[in-house]
Amino acid sequence: MPVSDGAPEPHAFHPKLGVPSQCWTYRDAAGEVLGYVCRFDEAEAGKSYRPLCLFQVAGQLKWRWETWPHPRPLYGLDLLAKTSDMPVVIVEGEKAADAAKQLLLRHVCISSPSGSNAAKKADWSVLQGREVAIWPDADEAGLKFADDVAGCLEKVGVATVSVLVPPDDVAKGWDAADALADGWTSEQAEAFVLSSQAKDAEEREAKPRVRGVSLLSVAQDLELWHSPQKDAFATVLVNDHYEHWSVESQSFKRWLVGRYYEKTGLAPSTQNLGDALRVFEVRALEQGACHVPFMRTGWQDGESWLDLTDENWRAVRINRNGWRVVQNPAIKFIRKQTMSPLPVPEKGYGIEEMHHIINAEEEDCKLILGWMVASLWGRSRSYPVLALGGEQGSGKSTMARLLRSITDPCAVSASSLPKDERDLMVMAQNGHVLNFDNVSKMEGWLSDAICRMATGSGFISRKLHTDGDAYWFQGARPVLLNGIPALTERADLAERALSVRLKRIDEVGRQPEELFWQEWEQLKPRMLGALLDALSAAIRSIESVRLERHPRMADFARLMVAASSGLGWEEGEFLEAYESNRRGTAEAVFEGDPVAVALHEFLMVRQGGESWVGTATELLAELNMIVCDQIRSSRFWPTKVNAFGSAVDRAAPLLRQKRIQVLKKATGSKRLIYLDVI
């Protein structure tokens, strides 16, 4: 509303910025004052702008350094009303509008308040039916301003709209005020506008349905944001639900092309599509908010989330009071092309219905169920590795596929081992669960990499086709291994693993695979609901759980103690099974390490339990005297002193469980190894 006659005088200065260097008056169509926009020139911060508007507060009129509510008035409304038959030129900013008025005498020149980022908040309805040209600044912000305004003008129904293209030889940020300062004449300015309009008219004649619509303008309602890793994402509305896609993804490109076709009946060119995607990426990184993208599971505000990955983008919200399926979840789930949907979970069933499908001993069955609960826990920063072993015919691959289908269904349910860490990192970025099938050998580098993947360490590499840009992954993933040999023979992996040996299925117990999967598909929604009940129980009680001893995967142990009541287990029942499995795995790893076995025999038999001190060379010579020729000549026995020193370090945690302490100390010029019975 216009400022009334009884209103107080506007402020002459800003309490912090002082006296303005310039002030522009906004008027309505009748010429009445609506408010002001002031410019302040600061020595260090540079120029800044502040609106000054009249507000009614508690029945009193007061001037405030605040802008108008939406929709905001345009600068030049009084001129628009007086020149209804003249074409309109829209520029960015009041200073540019004043300059354009001096250059374009055959046009009415206007602008919107609050800069390039607020074009959508202005009231453009007064331009309905007018011929409009947009003169943007020659920079990225100017391009965004032009596209925002073009999108708004399309909605209000202008007669024509064209976007002027700044000359190639001008500086970044060049506008109408710069043109005036450069000495442009009215003839030059009019020719600049008319040439751009003529070129735009030719394009409209060739493509009559386009009418000024650009790829940027058809995507006005999307939300652009970025991850902490500086990856650009877009949130779009599709059939009453929101979807979150990487700006580089094929899914977002298809959505953008589809929207453009809906508006124009045409397909965008490859160049226009690429240019628009680059602009969206810049906006997401520089102007968008930072959010953590989640894949399959997530945690926010004390609630765990599970993405069902269905076509409606529904998710399950799990809290201390239970769980329910919701539309448009509060957190941002992203999806990869290989991800498959989970079934809609069902309530009222117990996890014991699944026991007959798992062909393992009771204790091992609990460990498998525990791994499933941990895989669905959105709060996890680490996951145990589940290693399924057993002889041929025990159904290891089938069990692994079953577990993957209820924790993270995928079009490729199992894969072979990666050839290097980069491949492993790519797999982790494209799925929540990593399932490696028929593993016959575990290389040292892969064992170390899986350990880091289980406990949430990062991977970093150079981005392809660049000189130094980083390509990295930070986070943890549930890992599932299956194979005939022992898969956890290295001590560091064994400490992070649940080693389960499946029982062989005989011909009487075996059933056709088709019938097995039919039964599982009917059972899966119930079992998923039972697992979600366990997660809800964990949320209720996890803060009160205190462990007497903390194993390597302490968070997992604490989670399962908290979730036990939701699974119908007695207190301490899971920890007993977990500790028993850890002891069995540690014993198996110890027996498979020839250096650890030899050190144990040397100290307990040869030394009679007495302490020993010496160099690595002396200790290797002692062990070579007690091990058999077969072991000494095998590839597992170290022949060089430096390799032997590393083998002693790997054997140290195994010997500690046998009550033998291994220490290394430097004394003078020597590095000594101490062996003691604890």
XYZ file of C-alpha atoms in Angstrom:
678
model
C 0.000 0.000 0.000
C 1.204 3.573 -0.622
C 2.651 5.619 2.233
C -0.144 7.629 3.860
C -0.009 11.361 4.544
C 0.146 10.789 8.300
C 3.148 8.490 8.164
C 6.356 9.504 9.949
C 9.372 10.724 7.991
C 11.631 7.916 6.686
C 15.017 7.350 8.313
C 17.823 9.538 7.002
C 20.564 7.006 7.887
C 21.095 3.353 8.785
C 22.106 2.643 12.427
C 25.163 0.619 11.325
C 25.842 1.574 7.707
C 25.355 5.336 8.090
C 24.067 7.684 5.397
C 23.194 6.058 2.062
C 25.165 7.079 -1.012
C 22.132 6.660 -3.256
C 18.404 6.117 -2.790
C 15.722 4.928 -5.228
C 12.019 5.602 -4.703
C 9.496 2.873 -5.510
C 6.081 4.202 -6.576
C 2.791 2.551 -7.486
C 0.883 3.066 -10.763
C -0.592 6.333 -9.458
C 2.840 7.701 -8.516
C 2.365 7.266 -4.744
C 5.430 6.272 -2.706
C 5.675 2.589 -1.724
C 9.136 2.620 -0.155
C 12.827 3.011 -0.865
C 15.951 1.010 -1.694
C 19.204 2.535 -0.428
C 22.802 1.892 -1.393
C 25.653 2.094 1.128
C 29.343 2.228 0.199
C 31.564 0.638 2.856
C 35.347 0.880 2.823
C 36.015 -2.810 3.548
C 32.820 -4.671 2.648
C 32.118 -2.696 -0.538
C 28.630 -1.757 -1.651
C 25.461 -3.082 -0.029
C 21.737 -2.431 -0.447
C 18.990 -2.099 2.140
C 15.220 -1.656 1.539
C 13.364 0.877 3.704
C 9.628 0.209 4.010
C 6.749 1.360 6.179
C 5.144 -1.238 8.495
C 2.214 -1.147 10.850
C 3.356 -2.494 14.243
C 0.908 -2.680 17.149
C -1.285 -0.060 15.540
C 1.600 2.327 14.821
C 3.352 3.111 11.536
C 7.112 2.543 11.685
C 9.876 2.636 9.077
C 12.053 -0.480 9.040
C 15.100 -1.556 7.109
C 13.145 -4.515 5.746
C 11.727 -5.343 2.341
C 8.112 -5.676 1.247
C 6.217 -8.951 1.727
C 5.619 -11.148 -1.326
C 4.800 -10.252 -4.035
C 7.117 -7.246 -4.105
C 6.482 -4.179 -6.310
C 8.523 -3.415 -9.418
C 10.742 -0.361 -9.775
C 9.045 1.822 -12.411
C 5.341 0.977 -11.946
C 4.398 4.634 -12.474
C 6.182 4.690 -15.846
C 4.484 1.447 -16.903
C 1.069 2.966 -16.223
C 1.853 6.074 -18.290
C 3.286 4.165 -21.282
C 0.968 1.202 -21.749
C 1.691 1.057 -25.502
C 5.495 0.987 -25.238
C 7.628 -2.181 -25.156
C 9.303 -3.004 -21.843
C 12.952 -3.656 -21.015
C 13.732 -5.373 -17.706
C 17.196 -4.872 -16.224
C 18.879 -6.070 -13.052
C 18.954 -3.349 -10.400
C 17.707 0.202 -9.965
C 20.968 1.821 -11.124
C 20.826 -0.117 -14.394
C 17.141 0.840 -14.784
C 17.947 4.551 -14.462
C 20.734 4.190 -17.028
C 18.496 2.254 -19.429
C 15.899 5.043 -19.239
C 18.489 7.460 -20.645
C 19.543 5.069 -23.413
C 16.223 3.541 -24.509
C 13.834 6.388 -25.158
C 11.381 4.171 -27.067
C 11.060 1.656 -24.208
C 9.947 1.750 -20.607
C 12.721 0.381 -18.376
C 12.007 -1.316 -15.063
C 13.605 -3.640 -12.507
C 12.719 -5.786 -9.493
C 13.940 -5.286 -5.919
C 16.482 -7.278 -3.877
C 18.861 -8.345 -6.636
C 19.165 -11.270 -9.028
C 18.184 -13.970 -6.530
C 14.773 -12.468 -5.741
C 13.211 -12.197 -9.200
C 10.606 -14.852 -8.386
C 9.409 -12.815 -5.380
C 8.325 -9.804 -7.459
C 4.826 -9.101 -8.833
C 5.156 -9.434 -12.626
C 1.403 -9.613 -13.289
C 1.348 -5.958 -14.439
C 3.214 -7.020 -17.604
C 0.420 -9.237 -18.904
C 0.050 -8.739 -22.664
C 3.174 -6.514 -22.945
C 6.147 -6.995 -25.261
C 9.160 -7.577 -23.015
C 12.938 -7.790 -23.477
C 15.281 -8.807 -20.626
C 18.713 -7.126 -20.484
C 20.754 -9.313 -18.076
C 24.142 -8.572 -16.554
C 26.981 -10.330 -18.373
C 27.693 -12.961 -15.712
C 26.299 -16.175 -14.237
C 23.981 -14.314 -11.862
C 22.625 -12.324 -14.797
C 21.845 -15.504 -16.717
C 19.978 -16.860 -13.697
C 18.062 -13.574 -13.314
C 17.026 -13.670 -16.990
C 15.820 -17.265 -16.772
C 13.946 -16.632 -13.515
C 12.204 -13.588 -14.989
C 11.409 -15.416 -18.252
C 9.777 -18.219 -16.300
C 7.678 -15.746 -14.304
C 6.629 -13.832 -17.421
C 5.503 -17.010 -19.135
C 3.123 -17.652 -16.241
C 1.549 -14.173 -16.346
C 1.031 -14.284 -20.132
C 3.183 -11.614 -21.778
C 2.823 -11.080 -25.525
C 6.486 -11.781 -26.311
C 9.660 -12.154 -24.287
C 13.267 -12.118 -25.495
C 16.579 -12.231 -23.655
C 19.264 -9.846 -24.903
C 22.742 -11.307 -25.349
C 25.547 -8.970 -24.146
C 28.322 -8.239 -26.674
C 31.293 -10.617 -26.634
C 33.924 -7.972 -25.816
C 32.388 -6.598 -22.597
C 33.687 -7.212 -19.061
C 32.098 -9.633 -16.626
C 29.025 -8.097 -14.982
C 28.528 -5.495 -17.751
C 25.035 -3.925 -17.718
C 23.081 -0.873 -18.921
C 24.885 1.420 -16.459
C 28.231 0.293 -17.906
C 26.926 0.866 -21.427
C 26.026 4.455 -20.470
C 29.441 4.939 -18.853
C 31.101 3.530 -22.014
C 29.519 6.343 -24.008
C 26.771 4.394 -25.753
C 24.270 6.540 -27.627
C 20.522 6.003 -27.727
C 20.884 4.742 -31.288
C 23.407 2.091 -30.223
C 21.200 0.942 -27.340
C 18.057 0.770 -29.506
C 19.957 -1.159 -32.179
C 21.246 -3.577 -29.522
C 17.707 -4.289 -28.311
C 16.140 -4.517 -31.775
C 18.825 -6.860 -33.142
C 18.333 -9.299 -30.276
C 14.555 -9.107 -30.637
C 14.763 -9.711 -34.406
C 16.956 -12.761 -33.871
C 14.547 -14.053 -31.228
C 11.577 -13.436 -33.570
C 13.234 -15.553 -36.266
C 13.655 -18.390 -33.777
C 10.007 -18.079 -32.706
C 8.888 -18.203 -36.331
C 10.959 -21.344 -36.935
C 9.767 -22.869 -33.643
C 6.428 -21.237 -32.869
C 5.788 -23.367 -29.805
C 8.991 -22.411 -27.949
C 8.123 -18.730 -27.299
C 11.132 -17.908 -25.127
C 11.059 -21.067 -23.011
C 14.508 -22.284 -21.928
C 15.679 -25.403 -20.126
C 16.360 -23.292 -17.052
C 12.889 -21.755 -17.058
C 11.034 -25.084 -17.270
C 12.728 -26.229 -14.049
C 11.785 -23.311 -11.828
C 10.288 -25.446 -9.060
C 13.224 -27.772 -8.388
C 15.405 -27.573 -5.260
C 19.152 -27.563 -5.861
C 21.517 -28.661 -3.077
C 24.887 -30.284 -2.535
C 26.465 -32.927 -0.326
C 29.412 -32.397 2.064
C 31.561 -33.968 -0.690
C 30.468 -31.117 -3.027
C 28.330 -33.303 -5.271
C 25.388 -31.467 -6.866
C 21.831 -32.774 -6.421
C 18.320 -31.725 -7.430
C 15.017 -32.446 -5.688
C 12.086 -32.572 -8.125
C 8.354 -33.072 -7.743
C 7.009 -36.097 -9.633
C 3.379 -37.235 -9.292
C 2.858 -35.827 -5.764
C 6.147 -37.117 -4.368
C 9.695 -35.757 -4.259
C 12.652 -37.469 -5.878
C 16.327 -36.695 -5.267
C 18.811 -37.145 -8.096
C 22.403 -36.265 -8.815
C 22.559 -33.441 -11.360
C 24.900 -35.645 -13.416
C 22.576 -38.665 -13.339
C 20.652 -39.973 -16.322
C 17.443 -39.871 -14.258
C 17.681 -36.105 -13.752
C 18.521 -35.574 -17.429
C 15.458 -37.599 -18.459
C 13.265 -35.574 -16.084
C 14.618 -32.301 -17.477
C 14.104 -33.346 -21.108
C 10.576 -34.534 -20.263
C 9.666 -31.224 -18.650
C 11.022 -29.305 -21.631
C 8.993 -31.423 -24.047
C 5.833 -30.857 -21.986
C 6.341 -27.088 -22.259
C 7.480 -26.812 -25.865
C 6.658 -30.019 -27.717
C 10.330 -30.150 -28.726
C 13.499 -31.900 -27.560
C 16.421 -29.749 -26.363
C 19.699 -29.873 -28.224
C 22.651 -31.701 -26.674
C 24.500 -28.400 -26.234
C 21.570 -26.691 -24.515
C 21.117 -29.673 -22.206
C 24.801 -29.680 -21.303
C 24.828 -25.913 -20.696
C 21.750 -26.132 -18.454
C 23.250 -28.978 -16.418
C 26.432 -26.977 -15.830
C 24.368 -24.021 -14.615
C 22.364 -26.275 -12.299
C 25.587 -27.700 -10.889
C 26.976 -24.227 -10.175
C 23.737 -23.152 -8.508
C 23.642 -26.317 -6.375
C 27.224 -25.853 -5.186
C 27.228 -22.076 -4.691
C 23.627 -21.274 -3.762
C 22.087 -24.542 -2.621
C 21.976 -25.817 0.950
C 24.245 -28.608 2.156
C 22.462 -31.877 3.022
C 23.703 -35.391 3.728
C 22.405 -37.757 1.038
C 21.429 -41.189 2.396
C 21.284 -44.452 0.505
C 18.856 -47.190 1.679
C 19.205 -46.308 5.416
C 19.453 -43.023 7.287
C 19.293 -41.396 10.714
C 17.867 -38.016 11.712
C 16.548 -36.484 14.941
C 16.542 -39.744 16.881
C 14.737 -41.708 14.168
C 16.010 -44.408 11.822
C 14.831 -44.446 8.198
C 14.665 -47.198 5.582
C 14.111 -46.414 1.904
C 11.687 -48.875 0.287
C 12.972 -47.740 -3.147
C 9.521 -48.089 -4.690
C 8.143 -45.924 -7.488
C 6.358 -43.651 -4.994
C 9.609 -42.966 -3.090
C 8.151 -44.141 0.210
C 10.278 -44.867 3.259
C 9.828 -46.414 6.695
C 10.259 -44.178 9.732
C 11.372 -46.117 12.820
C 11.334 -44.550 16.276
C 10.919 -45.639 19.893
C 7.137 -45.943 19.453
C 7.269 -48.303 16.471
C 7.457 -47.832 12.721
C 5.275 -46.801 9.791
C 5.528 -46.282 6.040
C 5.479 -42.592 5.043
C 5.270 -40.589 1.824
C 7.901 -37.895 1.224
C 10.357 -38.762 4.039
C 12.057 -35.969 5.946
C 15.550 -36.999 4.850
C 16.985 -37.051 1.356
C 17.393 -40.568 -0.014
C 19.274 -40.986 -3.256
C 19.018 -44.005 -5.508
C 21.228 -45.834 -7.947
C 20.021 -47.528 -11.092
C 20.697 -51.061 -9.812
C 18.704 -50.643 -6.565
C 15.508 -52.704 -6.317
C 12.455 -52.161 -4.065
C 11.888 -53.721 -0.687
C 8.439 -55.161 0.081
C 6.023 -53.160 2.209
C 6.681 -54.545 5.722
C 3.898 -56.204 7.714
C 3.311 -55.969 11.447
C 2.519 -58.628 14.007
C 4.999 -61.398 13.124
C 8.009 -62.829 14.959
C 11.467 -63.419 13.572
C 11.321 -67.105 14.583
C 9.340 -67.791 11.382
C 12.604 -67.347 9.510
C 14.650 -69.871 11.468
C 13.726 -72.884 9.347
C 15.095 -71.146 6.232
C 18.537 -70.540 7.762
C 20.428 -73.849 7.696
C 22.768 -73.046 10.582
C 23.126 -73.849 14.273
C 21.071 -71.818 16.730
C 23.981 -69.592 17.780
C 24.981 -68.932 14.164
C 21.366 -68.147 13.300
C 21.399 -65.383 15.914
C 24.543 -63.929 14.376
C 22.960 -63.859 10.912
C 19.871 -62.124 12.273
C 22.114 -59.682 14.134
C 23.921 -58.810 10.901
C 20.552 -58.145 9.242
C 19.464 -55.810 12.047
C 22.770 -53.921 11.879
C 22.470 -53.570 8.080
C 19.071 -51.859 8.464
C 20.180 -49.610 11.357
C 20.412 -46.084 9.961
C 22.633 -44.896 12.792
C 25.484 -47.326 12.117
C 28.955 -45.974 11.477
C 30.394 -49.480 11.331
C 29.114 -52.927 10.357
C 30.358 -56.460 11.036
C 31.463 -58.513 8.050
C 29.343 -61.642 7.629
C 31.430 -64.544 6.295
C 29.350 -67.552 5.252
C 31.353 -70.775 5.056
C 30.532 -74.400 4.548
C 31.155 -77.306 2.270
C 29.775 -77.633 -1.223
C 25.994 -78.003 -1.187
C 25.382 -75.954 1.972
C 23.538 -73.180 0.099
C 26.015 -70.364 0.745
C 25.237 -68.390 -2.429
C 21.486 -68.844 -1.953
C 21.681 -67.669 1.671
C 23.727 -64.640 0.635
C 21.136 -63.713 -2.029
C 18.360 -64.123 0.539
C 20.073 -61.828 3.038
C 20.768 -59.237 0.352
C 17.109 -59.321 -0.757
C 15.835 -58.177 2.650
C 18.580 -55.667 3.478
C 19.437 -54.070 0.131
C 17.782 -55.662 -2.935
C 19.771 -55.128 -6.100
C 19.462 -56.044 -9.759
C 22.932 -57.585 -9.378
C 22.514 -59.478 -6.105
C 26.116 -60.747 -5.951
C 29.385 -59.828 -7.610
C 32.931 -61.057 -7.930
C 35.752 -59.536 -5.923
C 36.974 -56.102 -7.045
C 40.318 -55.923 -8.784
C 41.474 -52.862 -6.817
C 40.384 -50.311 -4.210
C 38.891 -48.001 -6.851
C 36.498 -50.762 -7.930
C 35.574 -51.389 -4.295
C 34.910 -47.676 -3.800
C 32.665 -47.567 -6.884
C 30.714 -50.574 -5.578
C 30.246 -48.839 -2.210
C 28.893 -45.726 -3.923
C 26.314 -47.737 -5.847
C 24.876 -49.988 -3.155
C 24.323 -50.272 0.578
C 25.320 -53.942 0.972
C 28.373 -55.447 -0.741
C 27.916 -59.159 -1.514
C 30.911 -61.079 -2.865
C 30.091 -64.570 -4.080
C 32.232 -67.755 -4.159
C 35.349 -66.185 -2.682
C 38.221 -68.656 -2.923
C 41.109 -66.407 -1.915
C 41.425 -63.216 0.137
C 44.363 -61.032 -0.881
C 46.029 -58.933 1.802
C 45.087 -55.572 0.242
C 41.439 -56.648 -0.104
C 41.269 -57.863 3.485
C 42.604 -54.476 4.653
C 40.176 -52.609 2.392
C 37.176 -54.591 3.664
C 38.292 -53.845 7.225
C 38.243 -50.131 6.435
C 34.879 -50.496 4.709
C 33.452 -52.222 7.802
C 34.621 -49.587 10.277
C 33.939 -46.515 8.140
C 37.375 -45.365 7.036
C 37.707 -43.347 3.864
C 39.035 -44.019 0.384
C 40.474 -41.294 -1.817
C 41.744 -41.362 -5.374
C 42.361 -39.030 -8.283
C 39.280 -38.314 -10.366
C 39.557 -39.716 -13.858
C 40.542 -37.322 -16.690
C 41.809 -34.694 -14.233
C 45.254 -33.707 -12.984
C 44.542 -33.459 -9.280
C 40.851 -33.410 -8.428
C 39.945 -35.801 -5.616
C 37.453 -38.629 -5.945
C 36.607 -40.035 -2.549
C 34.262 -42.084 -0.412
C 33.726 -41.764 3.325
C 31.493 -44.177 5.168
C 30.835 -47.800 6.072
C 29.009 -50.598 4.270
C 27.726 -54.013 5.397
C 29.874 -56.660 3.668
C 28.751 -60.218 2.910
C 31.233 -62.927 1.880
C 30.719 -66.573 1.056
C 33.127 -69.343 0.068
C 34.430 -72.780 0.950
C 37.807 -71.826 2.522
C 38.130 -69.821 5.727
C 37.575 -66.187 4.708
C 38.763 -64.563 7.905
C 42.249 -66.030 8.237
C 43.778 -62.579 8.807
C 43.460 -61.401 12.399
C 42.318 -57.832 11.638
C 39.453 -59.066 9.437
C 38.570 -61.829 11.904
C 38.062 -59.260 14.681
C 35.478 -57.463 12.538
C 33.729 -60.574 11.238
C 30.922 -62.954 12.088
C 32.130 -66.338 10.810
C 29.153 -68.631 10.225
C 29.369 -72.165 8.889
C 26.230 -73.372 7.151
C 25.132 -76.994 7.398
C 25.109 -79.159 4.327
C 21.638 -79.684 2.842
C 21.055 -83.343 2.012
C 18.815 -84.644 -0.743
C 15.921 -85.166 1.673
C 16.011 -81.573 2.982
C 16.688 -79.896 -0.360
C 13.715 -78.411 -2.250
C 13.357 -76.981 -5.766
C 14.762 -73.465 -5.949
C 11.547 -72.065 -7.442
C 9.489 -73.275 -4.458
C 12.100 -71.970 -2.025
C 11.970 -68.445 -3.470
C 8.176 -68.468 -3.637
C 8.049 -69.230 0.064
C 10.612 -66.534 0.815
C 8.732 -63.858 -1.155
C 5.632 -64.567 0.948
C 7.665 -64.542 4.150
C 9.843 -61.500 3.407
C 7.318 -58.710 4.279
C 6.693 -60.333 7.677
C 10.389 -60.768 8.408
C 11.142 -57.192 7.417
C 8.455 -56.038 9.836
C 9.989 -58.191 12.603
C 13.426 -56.675 11.956
C 11.929 -53.178 12.124
C 10.357 -54.093 15.475
C 13.861 -54.960 16.671
C 15.162 -51.572 15.505
C 12.361 -49.779 17.355
C 13.257 -51.708 20.507
C 16.893 -50.705 20.014
C 15.977 -47.008 19.807
C 14.036 -47.300 23.072
C 16.813 -48.871 25.110
C 20.195 -48.309 23.456
C 21.078 -45.269 25.558
C 20.752 -47.352 28.727
C 22.900 -50.275 27.493
C 26.252 -50.625 29.245
C 28.665 -53.411 28.280
C 31.078 -54.884 30.806
C 33.633 -55.477 28.058
C 33.872 -53.794 24.691
C 34.876 -56.039 21.772
C 36.309 -54.643 18.527
C 32.803 -54.121 17.053
C 31.451 -52.614 20.285
C 28.727 -50.554 18.582
C 27.331 -53.698 16.975
C 27.330 -55.580 20.272
C 25.601 -52.668 22.017
C 22.986 -52.419 19.250
C 22.119 -56.111 19.488
C 21.822 -56.025 23.261
C 19.361 -53.138 22.835
C 17.465 -54.929 20.052
C 17.277 -58.346 21.742
C 13.913 -57.728 23.375
C 12.401 -56.865 19.986
C 13.604 -60.221 18.646
C 12.264 -62.189 21.615
C 15.712 -63.076 22.984
C 16.659 -63.339 26.635
C 19.102 -60.877 28.175
C 22.700 -61.854 27.418
C 21.641 -64.494 24.891
C 23.114 -62.720 21.894
C 26.334 -61.672 23.649
C 26.962 -65.288 24.609
C 26.608 -66.380 20.973
C 28.759 -63.470 19.799
C 31.569 -64.153 22.275
C 31.531 -67.858 21.435
C 31.817 -67.024 17.728
C 34.688 -64.626 18.348
C 36.582 -67.223 20.375
C 36.059 -69.864 17.703
C 37.150 -67.489 14.942
C 40.213 -66.381 16.893
C 41.236 -70.029 17.470
C 40.795 -70.822 13.774
C 42.851 -67.785 12.757
C 45.544 -68.697 15.286
C 45.802 -72.230 13.955
C 46.046 -70.893 10.411
C 48.940 -68.531 11.242
C 52.215 -70.533 11.228
C 54.197 -67.693 12.845
C 51.731 -67.387 15.744
C 51.737 -71.165 16.287
C 55.525 -71.284 16.184
C 55.889 -68.380 18.635
C 53.462 -70.047 21.029
C 55.310 -73.344 20.852
C 58.671 -71.619 21.245
C 57.724 -69.703 24.387
C 55.522 -72.262 26.106
C 57.461 -75.451 25.208
C 61.008 -74.501 24.276
C 61.274 -71.726 26.866
C 58.994 -73.391 29.396
C 56.984 -70.198 29.778
C 60.057 -68.108 30.598
C 60.403 -64.627 29.079
C 62.563 -64.127 26.006
C 64.281 -61.023 24.607
C 66.170 -60.720 21.354
C 66.284 -59.274 17.863
C 64.028 -60.303 15.007
C 66.984 -62.056 13.364
C 67.664 -64.129 16.488
C 63.980 -64.975 16.933
C 63.588 -66.065 13.310
C 66.622 -68.338 13.701
C 65.090 -69.872 16.836
C 61.774 -70.534 15.096
C 63.456 -72.008 12.022
C 64.884 -74.670 14.318
C 61.494 -75.833 15.634
C 59.203 -75.673 12.594
C 59.094 -78.544 10.145
C 60.608 -78.381 6.664
C 57.154 -78.316 5.044
C 56.172 -75.121 6.848
C 59.580 -73.516 6.444
C 59.443 -74.006 2.677
C 55.847 -72.843 2.250
C 54.922 -69.385 0.924
C 53.302 -68.519 4.260
C 56.583 -68.659 6.164
C 58.657 -65.434 6.088
C 62.244 -65.849 4.959
C 63.407 -62.248 5.294
C 63.714 -60.414 8.582
C 61.540 -57.428 7.626
C 58.714 -59.738 6.463
C 59.115 -61.700 9.699
C 58.749 -58.505 11.747
C 55.431 -57.736 10.016
C 54.280 -61.326 10.613
C 55.045 -60.956 14.325
C 52.899 -57.791 14.453
C 49.972 -59.650 12.844
C 50.417 -62.554 15.265
C 50.491 -60.315 18.369
C 46.689 -60.042 18.894
C 46.315 -63.803 18.377
C 49.005 -64.545 20.966
C 47.452 -62.069 23.387
C 44.378 -64.291 23.526
C 46.753 -67.128 24.422
C 48.086 -64.999 27.304
C 51.341 -64.164 25.547
C 52.431 -60.534 25.304
C 54.549 -59.419 22.315
C 56.323 -56.072 22.582
C 58.858 -54.294 20.392
C 61.253 -51.756 21.845
C 64.281 -49.887 20.565
C 67.345 -50.039 22.834
C 70.265 -48.079 21.520
C 70.965 -49.252 18.001
C 68.944 -52.445 18.408
C 65.241 -53.130 17.999
C 64.329 -55.898 20.433
C 61.321 -58.217 20.655
C 60.003 -59.143 24.129
C 57.944 -62.296 24.674
C 56.229 -62.674 28.067
C 53.463 -64.791 29.552
C 50.707 -62.552 30.885
